[in-house]
CSV table of C-alpha atoms in Angstrom, one decimal:
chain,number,residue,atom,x,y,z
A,1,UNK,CA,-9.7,8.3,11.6
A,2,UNK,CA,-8.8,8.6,8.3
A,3,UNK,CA,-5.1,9.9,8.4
A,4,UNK,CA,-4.5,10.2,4.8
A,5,UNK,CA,-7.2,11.4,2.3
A,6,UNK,CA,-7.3,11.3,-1.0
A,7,UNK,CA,-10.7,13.5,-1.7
A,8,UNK,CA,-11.1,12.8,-5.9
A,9,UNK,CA,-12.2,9.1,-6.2
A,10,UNK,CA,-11.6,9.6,-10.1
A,11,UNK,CA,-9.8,11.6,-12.4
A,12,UNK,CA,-10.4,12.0,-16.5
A,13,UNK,CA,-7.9,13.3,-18.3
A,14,UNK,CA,-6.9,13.9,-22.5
A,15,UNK,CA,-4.1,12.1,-23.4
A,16,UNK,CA,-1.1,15.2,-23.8
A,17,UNK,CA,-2.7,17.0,-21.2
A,18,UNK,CA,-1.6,16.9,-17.5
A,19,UNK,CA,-2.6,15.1,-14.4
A,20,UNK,CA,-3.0,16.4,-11.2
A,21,UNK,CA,-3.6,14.0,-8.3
A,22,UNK,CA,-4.1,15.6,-4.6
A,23,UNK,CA,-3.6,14.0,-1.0
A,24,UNK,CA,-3.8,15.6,2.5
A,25,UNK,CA,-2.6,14.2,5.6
A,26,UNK,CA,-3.3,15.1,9.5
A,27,UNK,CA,-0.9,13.5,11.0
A,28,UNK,CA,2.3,16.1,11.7
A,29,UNK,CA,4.6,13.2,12.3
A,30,UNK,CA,4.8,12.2,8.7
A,31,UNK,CA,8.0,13.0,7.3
A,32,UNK,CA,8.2,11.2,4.3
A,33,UNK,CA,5.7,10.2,1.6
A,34,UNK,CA,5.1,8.0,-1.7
A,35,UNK,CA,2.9,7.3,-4.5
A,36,UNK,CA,1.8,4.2,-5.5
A,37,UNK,CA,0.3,2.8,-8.8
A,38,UNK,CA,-1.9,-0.4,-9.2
A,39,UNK,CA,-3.1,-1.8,-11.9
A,40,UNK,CA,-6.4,-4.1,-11.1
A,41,UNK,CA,-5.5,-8.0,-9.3
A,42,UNK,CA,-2.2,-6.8,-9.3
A,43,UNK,CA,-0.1,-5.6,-6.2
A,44,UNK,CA,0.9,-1.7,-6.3
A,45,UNK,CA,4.2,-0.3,-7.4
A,46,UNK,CA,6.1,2.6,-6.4
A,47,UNK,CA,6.0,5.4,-8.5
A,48,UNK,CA,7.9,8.2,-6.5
A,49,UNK,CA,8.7,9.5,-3.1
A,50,UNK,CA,9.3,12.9,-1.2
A,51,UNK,CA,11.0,13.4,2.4
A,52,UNK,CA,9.6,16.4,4.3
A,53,UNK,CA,13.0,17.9,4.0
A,54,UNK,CA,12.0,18.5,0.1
A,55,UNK,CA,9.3,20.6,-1.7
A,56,UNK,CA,9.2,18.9,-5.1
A,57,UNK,CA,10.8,16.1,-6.4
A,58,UNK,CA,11.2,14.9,-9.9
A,59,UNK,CA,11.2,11.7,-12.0
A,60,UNK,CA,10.3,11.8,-15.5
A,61,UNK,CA,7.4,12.6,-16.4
A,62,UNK,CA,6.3,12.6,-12.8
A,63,UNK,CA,6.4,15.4,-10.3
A,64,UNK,CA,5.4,15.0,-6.6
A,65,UNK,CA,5.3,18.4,-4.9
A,66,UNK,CA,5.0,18.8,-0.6
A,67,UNK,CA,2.9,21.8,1.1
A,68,UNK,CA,3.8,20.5,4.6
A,69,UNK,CA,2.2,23.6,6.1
A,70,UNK,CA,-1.0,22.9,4.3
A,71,UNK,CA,-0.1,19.1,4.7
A,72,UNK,CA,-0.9,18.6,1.5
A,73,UNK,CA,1.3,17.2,-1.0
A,74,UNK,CA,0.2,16.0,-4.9
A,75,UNK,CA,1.8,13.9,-8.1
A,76,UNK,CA,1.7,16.0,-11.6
A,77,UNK,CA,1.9,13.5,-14.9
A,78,UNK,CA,2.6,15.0,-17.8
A,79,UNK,CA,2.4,14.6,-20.5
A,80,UNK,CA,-0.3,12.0,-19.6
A,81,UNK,CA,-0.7,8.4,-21.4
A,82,UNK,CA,-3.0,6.4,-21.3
A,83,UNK,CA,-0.9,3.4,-19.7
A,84,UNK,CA,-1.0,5.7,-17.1
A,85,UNK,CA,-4.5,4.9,-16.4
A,86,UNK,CA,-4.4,3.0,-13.1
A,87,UNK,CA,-5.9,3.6,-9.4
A,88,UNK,CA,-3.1,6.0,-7.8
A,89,UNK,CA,-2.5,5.7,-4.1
A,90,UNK,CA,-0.8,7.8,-1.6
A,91,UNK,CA,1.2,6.6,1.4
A,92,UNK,CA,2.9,8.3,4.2
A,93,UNK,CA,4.9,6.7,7.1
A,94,UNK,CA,6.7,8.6,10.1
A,95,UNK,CA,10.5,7.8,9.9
A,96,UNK,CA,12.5,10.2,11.8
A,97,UNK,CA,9.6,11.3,14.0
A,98,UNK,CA,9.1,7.6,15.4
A,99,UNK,CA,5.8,7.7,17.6
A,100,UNK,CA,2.9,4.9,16.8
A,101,UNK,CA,3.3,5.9,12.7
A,102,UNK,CA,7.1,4.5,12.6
A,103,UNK,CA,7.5,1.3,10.5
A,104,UNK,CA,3.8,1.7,9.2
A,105,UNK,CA,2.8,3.0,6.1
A,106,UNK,CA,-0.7,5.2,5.7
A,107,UNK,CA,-2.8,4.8,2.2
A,108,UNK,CA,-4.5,7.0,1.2
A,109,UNK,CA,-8.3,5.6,-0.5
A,110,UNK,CA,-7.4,5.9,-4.2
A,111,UNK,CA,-7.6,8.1,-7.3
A,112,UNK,CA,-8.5,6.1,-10.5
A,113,UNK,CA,-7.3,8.0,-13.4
A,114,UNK,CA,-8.4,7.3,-16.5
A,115,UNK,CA,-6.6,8.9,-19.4
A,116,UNK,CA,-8.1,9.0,-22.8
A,117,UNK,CA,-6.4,8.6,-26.2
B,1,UNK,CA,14.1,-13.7,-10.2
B,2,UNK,CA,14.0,-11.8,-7.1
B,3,UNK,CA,10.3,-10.9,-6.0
B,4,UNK,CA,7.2,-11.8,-3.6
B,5,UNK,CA,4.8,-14.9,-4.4
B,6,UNK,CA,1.6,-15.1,-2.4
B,7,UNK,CA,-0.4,-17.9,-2.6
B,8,UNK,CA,-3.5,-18.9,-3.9
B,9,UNK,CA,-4.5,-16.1,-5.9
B,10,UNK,CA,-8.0,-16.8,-6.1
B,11,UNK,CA,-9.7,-18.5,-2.5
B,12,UNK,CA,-13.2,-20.0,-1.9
B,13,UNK,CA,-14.2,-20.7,1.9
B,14,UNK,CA,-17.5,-21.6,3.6
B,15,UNK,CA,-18.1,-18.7,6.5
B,16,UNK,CA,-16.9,-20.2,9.3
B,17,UNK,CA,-13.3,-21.8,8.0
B,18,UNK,CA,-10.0,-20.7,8.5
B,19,UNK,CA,-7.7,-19.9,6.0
B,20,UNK,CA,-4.1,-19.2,5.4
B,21,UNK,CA,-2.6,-17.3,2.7
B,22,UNK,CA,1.1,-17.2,2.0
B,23,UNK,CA,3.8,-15.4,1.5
B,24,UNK,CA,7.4,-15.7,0.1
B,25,UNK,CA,9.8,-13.5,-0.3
B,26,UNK,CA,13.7,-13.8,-1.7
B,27,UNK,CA,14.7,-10.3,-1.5
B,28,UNK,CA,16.7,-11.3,1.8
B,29,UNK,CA,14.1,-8.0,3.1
B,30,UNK,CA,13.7,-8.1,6.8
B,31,UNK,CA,10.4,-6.5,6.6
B,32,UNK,CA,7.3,-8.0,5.8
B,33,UNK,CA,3.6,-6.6,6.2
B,34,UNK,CA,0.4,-7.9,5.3
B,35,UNK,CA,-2.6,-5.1,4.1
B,36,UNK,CA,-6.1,-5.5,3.2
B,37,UNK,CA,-7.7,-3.3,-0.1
B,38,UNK,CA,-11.5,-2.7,0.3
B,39,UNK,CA,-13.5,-0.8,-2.3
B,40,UNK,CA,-13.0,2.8,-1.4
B,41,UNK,CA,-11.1,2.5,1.8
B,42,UNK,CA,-7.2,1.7,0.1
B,43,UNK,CA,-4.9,-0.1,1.5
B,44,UNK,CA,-5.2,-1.0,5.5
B,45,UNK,CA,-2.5,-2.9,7.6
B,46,UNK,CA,-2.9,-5.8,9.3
B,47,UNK,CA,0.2,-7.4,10.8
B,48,UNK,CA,3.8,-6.1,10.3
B,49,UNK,CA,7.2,-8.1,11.1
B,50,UNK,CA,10.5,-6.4,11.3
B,51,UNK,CA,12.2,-9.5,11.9
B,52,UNK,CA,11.8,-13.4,12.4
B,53,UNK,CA,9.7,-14.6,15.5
B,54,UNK,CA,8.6,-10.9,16.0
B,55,UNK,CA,5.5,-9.3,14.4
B,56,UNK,CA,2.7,-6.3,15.4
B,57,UNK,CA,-0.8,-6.0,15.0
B,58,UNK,CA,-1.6,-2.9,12.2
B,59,UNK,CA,-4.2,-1.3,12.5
B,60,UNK,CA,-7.2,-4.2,11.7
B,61,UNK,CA,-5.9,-6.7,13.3
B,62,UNK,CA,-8.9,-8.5,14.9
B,63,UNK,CA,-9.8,-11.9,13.3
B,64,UNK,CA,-6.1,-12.2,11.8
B,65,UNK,CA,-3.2,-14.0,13.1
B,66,UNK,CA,0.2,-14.5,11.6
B,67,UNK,CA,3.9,-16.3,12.5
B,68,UNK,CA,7.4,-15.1,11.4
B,69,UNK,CA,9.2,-18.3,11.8
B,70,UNK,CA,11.5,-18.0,8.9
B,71,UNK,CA,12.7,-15.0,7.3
B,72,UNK,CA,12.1,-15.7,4.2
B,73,UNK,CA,8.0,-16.4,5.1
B,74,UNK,CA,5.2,-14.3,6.8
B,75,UNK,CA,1.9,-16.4,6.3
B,76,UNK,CA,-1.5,-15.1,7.3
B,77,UNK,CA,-4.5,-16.4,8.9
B,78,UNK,CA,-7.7,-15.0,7.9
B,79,UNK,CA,-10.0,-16.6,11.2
B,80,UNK,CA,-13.7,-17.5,11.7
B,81,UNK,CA,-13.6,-14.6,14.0
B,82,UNK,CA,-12.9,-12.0,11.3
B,83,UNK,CA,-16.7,-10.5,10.1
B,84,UNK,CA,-15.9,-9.2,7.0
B,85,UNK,CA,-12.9,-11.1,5.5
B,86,UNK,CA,-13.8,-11.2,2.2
B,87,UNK,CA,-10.8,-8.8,0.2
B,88,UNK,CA,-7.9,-8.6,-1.7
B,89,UNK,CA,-5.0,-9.3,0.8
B,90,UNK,CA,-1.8,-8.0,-0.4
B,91,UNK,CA,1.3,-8.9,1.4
B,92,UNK,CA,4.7,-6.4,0.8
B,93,UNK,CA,8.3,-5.9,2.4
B,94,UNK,CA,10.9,-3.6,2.7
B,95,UNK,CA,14.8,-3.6,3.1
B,96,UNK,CA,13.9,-2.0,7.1
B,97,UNK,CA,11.1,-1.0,8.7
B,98,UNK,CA,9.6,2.1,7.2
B,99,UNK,CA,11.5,1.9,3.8
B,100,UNK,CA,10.2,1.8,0.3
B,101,UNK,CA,7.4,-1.4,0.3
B,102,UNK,CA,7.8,-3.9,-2.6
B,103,UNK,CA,4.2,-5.8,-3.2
B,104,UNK,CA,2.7,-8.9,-4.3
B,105,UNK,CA,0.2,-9.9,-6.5
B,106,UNK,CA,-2.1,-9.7,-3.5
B,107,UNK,CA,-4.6,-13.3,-3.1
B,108,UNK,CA,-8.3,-12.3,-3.4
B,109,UNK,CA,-10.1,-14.3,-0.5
B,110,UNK,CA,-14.3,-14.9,-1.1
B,111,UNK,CA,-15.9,-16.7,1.5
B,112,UNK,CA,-19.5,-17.8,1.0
C-alpha cells in the first residue's frame, strides 16, 4: 500500500525554466510533509517542509505548495539549475494526528530531474 | 564536525552470511532510524529507535534486527533470513521522533 506516490519517475527541464515536481498521499493523518534531495551514493538532504496548517511555503528558489483536500502537495524550482539535477523525494509523517504514522516518515518513489544547461 | 558515519560503504557477502552495518551519530539526536532505497520503490523503513534500549520494527522488518545500546549507536543486522538484502541502507536521526531526519551516506550491501 503505497501511501505516498510520486507518479513522474523523471522530469527534463531547460535551465531558467521552472520545475514542477507532484506527490499525492492517502493517508489523512499526515499533517506535515517534506522534500528530500539525493544526489547518487549519497544520503538525502532536506530541502523544505510544509505543516498542514500551511498552503505554501517558501525558501528561495524553492516553493512547496499543500492541496490537502486533493492530498496533493508539490515543490516549484525556479529558476532551475542544473545542480539541481538530483532524484527528488517526498516524505510525509503524522505528528499531531499520532495513530501507526507517528514517528515514521513515508517516501515517496522518486522524481529524477534532470535540468539541462 | 557534527554528522552521521555509517560503515562500510561498500559490502561483499556470500548468500547466507550475516552482516552488520553501523551507525554513529554525534548530533546528541535521540532518534535514529534505519531505511532501505530500492530502484523505484524510495526510501522504506526498517527499524526506528526513539531512545536507548528501545527500538520498533518499520515497515520491512523481516530478516533485520538491530540494538540501541548506546545513544550515540544504532547498528543493523542484515540476516540470512532476509531474501532480497541486496540495497543501499541508509541510516538517519532526528532531534525527536517525527522531526526533520538528518541522513548518512547510506552503505551499499551486495551479497553474492
Amino acid at each position: 500500500d503505497q501511501q505516498v506516490k510520486q507518479n513522474s519517475p523523471s522530469l527534463s527541464v531547460q535551465e531558467g525554466r521552472i520545475s514542477i515536481l507532484n506527490c499525492d498521499y492517502t493517508n489523512s493523518m499526515f499533517d506535515y510533509f517534506l522534500w528530500y534531495k539525493k544526489y547518487p551514493a549519497e544520503g538525502p538532504t532536506f530541502l523544505i517542509s510544509i505543516s498542514s496548517i500551511k498552503d505554501k511555503n517558501e525558501d528561495g528558489r524553492f516553493t512547496v505548495f499543500l492541496n490537502k483536500s486533493a492530498k496533493h502537495l508539490s515543490l516549484h524550482i525556479v529558476p532551475s539549475q542544473p545542480g539541481d539535477s538530483a532524484v527528488y523525494f517526498c516524505a510525509a509523517s503524522a505528528i499531531n494526528a499520532g495513530g501507526t504514522s507517528y514517528g515514521k516518515l513515508t517516501f515517496g518513489q522518486g522524481t529524477i530531474l534532470t535540468v539541462h544547461p | 564536525d557534527g554528522g552521521i558515519t555509517q560503515s562500510p560503504k561498500y559490502l561483499f557477502r556470500k548468500e547466507g552470511q550475516n552482516v552488520t552495518l553501523s551507525c554513529e551519530q554525534n548530533l546528541n539526536h535521540d532518534a535514529m532510524y534505519w531505511y532501505r532505497q530500492d530502484p523505484g520503490q524510495g526510501l522504506r523503513l526498517i527499524y526506528y529507535s526513539q531512545i536507548v534500549n528501545d527500538f520498533q520494527k518499520g515497515d520491512i522488518a523481516e530478516g533485520y534486527s538491530v540494538s540501541r545500546e548506546k545513544k550515540e549507536s544504532f547498528p543493523l543486522t542484515v540476516t540470512s533470513a532476509q531474501k532480497n538484502p541486496t540495497a543501499f541502507y541508509l541510516c538517519a536521526t532526528s532531534r525527536v521522533l517525527a522531526g526533520e531526519l538528518f541522513f548518512g551516506e547510506g552503505s551499499r550491501l551486495t551479497v553474492l
